[in-house]
Amino acid sequence: MNQLTPKERMKIPRHSMIEQDPAERSRNFSEVNLGYTPELAIEEAQRCLQCPKPTCVAGCPVNIQIKDFITLIAEGDFIGAVKKIKEDNALPAICGRVCPQEEQCEEACVVGKRGEPVAIGYLERFVADYERESGKIDVPEVKVSNGKKVAIVGSGPAGLSCAKDLREKGYEVTVFEALHELGGVLVYGIPEFRLPKEIVRTEIDGLKRMGVKFETDAIIGRVFTVDELMEEEGYDAVFLGVGAGLPWFLGIEGENLNGVYSANEFLTRVNLMKAYQFPEYDSPILDCHNKNVAVFGGGNTAMDAVRTSLRLGAKNAYIVYRRSEKEMPARVEEIKHAKEEGVQFMLLTNPVRLIGDDEGWLKGMELIKMELGEPDESGRRRPIPIEGSNFTVDIDVAVIAIGNGPNPLVTQTTPEIETSRRGTIVVDPETMKTSKKGVFAGGDIVTGGATVILAMGAGRKAAAAIDHYLQNGAW
Amino acid sequence: MFKIVKAEFLAQDIKLFQIEAPRIAKKRKAGQFVIIRLDEHGERIPLTIADSDPEKGTITIVVQGVGKTTKALNLKETGDTIMDVVGPLGEPSHIEKFGTAVSIGGGVGTAIAYPTAKALKEAGNYVITINGARSKDLVILEEEMKQVSDEAYITTDDGSYGFHGFVTQKLQALIDEGKKLDFVLAIGPIPMMKAVADVTRPYGIKTVVSLNPIMVDGTGMCGGCRVIVNGQSKFACVDGPEFDAHGVDFHNLADRNKMYSVYEKEALEKFEHECKLDKKIEAIENAG
């Protein structure tokens, strides 16, 4: 690739991924993005300017050596590239799919200052997929056991990345998961059409082959408290990566009507329990064929839910969001995909109440128009209702996707662990140490609902701190 | 995988299972439940822990076959396995010395009421149990209940055994006799629990019910099991399943439990059809 001058590199346009046709994909659960071909990947890799001091790396929460792996792709060494990524990230096929690269590595890309940034996420995904499809997935080297045991609570992104780093360093690592499947939000939250579950399973298998132990159906706070893990089960340290899985409701009239779901329930039924394959699978979900479905919220979860409802057959699928599109927390790509698939956006609109029939079934929603006022503490302009602008819309199913709080099960049973007013665990941001000796925390349980990659970054940071603590014993 | 070490029918369609689950057996308290999933394609359903043996490492559940999953479970025998059993879930029953405590169980609810009745007895209460069944052949756990009761009554709807009538009629009769009741626990079908709440309300007797809404995860992450208690939304899986009977919106609970009735029927019909086919194939094989 040395033949190309920077100028020539700048002239190559960013390659978009091949996608399933919107009309077709909005009715199936197969992945929307189909990925790069090897040729496209090499060309895209050639767009990288090989900056002497790459800014993209600092934009990545787990600091993948981006320049190096892209160089390897440009040279056609795809397996070498994925190995390079795995030095810092155990789950590249997942991150390449669900990271908001436009706010992270790609935001920091120099090429992006003048045109479109290098498609770092697509490239990461390409090599991870290439490795998986080759059937020769490499297992990172593991140091000889140092005899120390670490318990990881929660098998979501934070727990998985923490487990990988500690295992590599020679710790005996056990991950406890409350659900019957591993992966946390990767399996119950993010739909198949964005992240095929087979990929999650394969990436977790890699950790199993490294010798990380997993226990499903094990709910910490009930079968063991954190104290019991340390005092009776012999764990030298504990990492809490239990996420923010407690759904918020709107607190409006009619929220308990039949047909009203939290996004967590709606998505868990579909993704984890495979309710879209009922009665092949036993868990049902309300039939959305020719029905009107409204999803309240503007984040990625809302986009996942509304796009899922289309795939369940919805005639009209609405996003009801109280601010304007500019303030939506969802990824630009998800909003674009939702629009292409036919989702109808009701912006600057808020639900006032849900309307039911005599038998307790949802029939409609009363909405109110909003306007934007001064910015609030989140920095976004505060939505204010416009009096008298109420109107009603017939709906059959409603999904509430306005966010999640931290699940209190672990902290309630371990009062020594300091929590904030919002119920999140308070940690030292440098070491991820909680107020209880030997216990670390990271991911959504610390930050509140955030991203997969930030949780993974927190897991890495905690792994380094746990190693430091267990090597020198000082708290 | 969780091994079934004992499986036996207590009455028609009502089966008792002892399941190897040492961690749960050690930790569980009266009033708590487990979520089970039979196999890869299975749904997650909540079942109350009726008893446990920490030494043997087993828990006991009692299951009435009403839909696909419970009927499929009731086909399992000793030595079979259940893919997932997670627990103990929910808040334990609040047990204290109330004085005279009445435990009321309707149908399979008797098995669910049993551990709490036992705990009430151990806490020094004078325990009266009233257990209702449609008819004599559906009466379960009579001996076990007697052992934990100072007074034990059986009622049958058709009068084929014990008191002729509903559990609420027996409860009313006790009140009319002038018994001073300090605490009532009622577990069973929604109309029964509602009727018990209506009986005790005018007397101001503290009454608790164990609610049975539809659940998915059972750990507080979805809110599918939300119920209205004293005008507030509560998650039965983490805030309950026991609540103050006089504050529960039974009407909403009954409506919500009907949410999937069409699907439940479809799943059951498909299952029974497949069972029949299996039997036919078996018959052909045996004949051959």
CSV table of N, CA and C in Angstrom, one decimal, chain A residues 15-21 25 31-40 122 125 333 337:
chain,number,residue,atom,x,y,z
A,15,HIS,N,-16.6,3.6,1.3
A,15,HIS,CA,-17.5,2.6,0.8
A,15,HIS,C,-18.6,2.3,1.8
A,16,SER,N,-19.8,2.3,1.3
A,16,SER,CA,-20.9,1.9,2.2
A,16,SER,C,-21.0,0.4,2.2
A,17,MET,N,-21.8,-0.1,3.2
A,17,MET,CA,-21.9,-1.5,3.2
A,17,MET,C,-23.1,-1.9,2.4
A,18,ILE,N,-23.1,-3.1,1.9
A,18,ILE,CA,-24.2,-3.6,1.2
A,18,ILE,C,-25.3,-3.9,2.2
A,19,GLU,N,-26.6,-3.5,1.8
A,19,GLU,CA,-27.7,-3.6,2.8
A,19,GLU,C,-28.8,-4.4,2.1
A,20,GLN,N,-29.6,-5.1,2.9
A,20,GLN,CA,-30.8,-5.7,2.4
A,20,GLN,C,-31.8,-4.6,2.0
A,21,ASP,N,-32.6,-4.9,1.0
A,21,ASP,CA,-33.5,-3.9,0.5
A,21,ASP,C,-34.5,-3.6,1.6
A,25,ARG,N,-36.4,-6.2,4.0
A,25,ARG,CA,-35.9,-6.5,5.3
A,25,ARG,C,-36.8,-6.1,6.4
A,31,GLU,N,-30.1,-10.0,9.2
A,31,GLU,CA,-29.3,-8.8,9.4
A,31,GLU,C,-29.5,-7.8,8.2
A,32,VAL,N,-29.6,-6.5,8.6
A,32,VAL,CA,-29.8,-5.5,7.6
A,32,VAL,C,-28.6,-5.2,6.8
A,33,ASN,N,-27.4,-5.0,7.5
A,33,ASN,CA,-26.2,-4.8,6.8
A,33,ASN,C,-25.5,-6.1,6.5
A,34,LEU,N,-25.0,-6.1,5.2
A,34,LEU,CA,-24.5,-7.4,4.8
A,34,LEU,C,-22.9,-7.4,4.8
A,35,GLY,N,-22.3,-6.3,5.1
A,35,GLY,CA,-20.9,-6.3,5.3
A,35,GLY,C,-20.1,-6.0,4.0
A,36,TYR,N,-18.8,-5.9,4.1
A,36,TYR,CA,-17.9,-5.7,3.0
A,36,TYR,C,-17.5,-7.0,2.3
A,37,THR,N,-17.1,-6.9,1.0
A,37,THR,CA,-16.4,-8.0,0.4
A,37,THR,C,-14.9,-7.7,0.7
A,38,PRO,N,-14.1,-8.7,0.5
A,38,PRO,CA,-12.6,-8.5,0.7
A,38,PRO,C,-12.1,-7.3,-0.1
A,39,GLU,N,-12.5,-7.2,-1.4
A,39,GLU,CA,-12.1,-6.1,-2.3
A,39,GLU,C,-12.4,-4.7,-1.7
A,40,LEU,N,-13.7,-4.6,-1.3
A,40,LEU,CA,-14.2,-3.3,-0.7
A,40,LEU,C,-13.4,-3.0,0.6
A,122,TYR,N,-16.8,-0.6,10.1
A,122,TYR,CA,-17.1,-1.6,9.0
A,122,TYR,C,-15.9,-2.6,8.8
A,125,ARG,N,-15.6,-5.0,11.8
A,125,ARG,CA,-16.6,-6.0,11.6
A,125,ARG,C,-16.2,-7.0,10.5
A,333,GLU,N,-27.5,6.2,11.9
A,333,GLU,CA,-27.7,5.0,11.0
A,333,GLU,C,-29.0,4.3,11.4
A,337,HIS,N,-32.2,3.9,9.0
A,337,HIS,CA,-32.8,2.6,8.6
A,337,HIS,C,-34.2,2.5,9.0
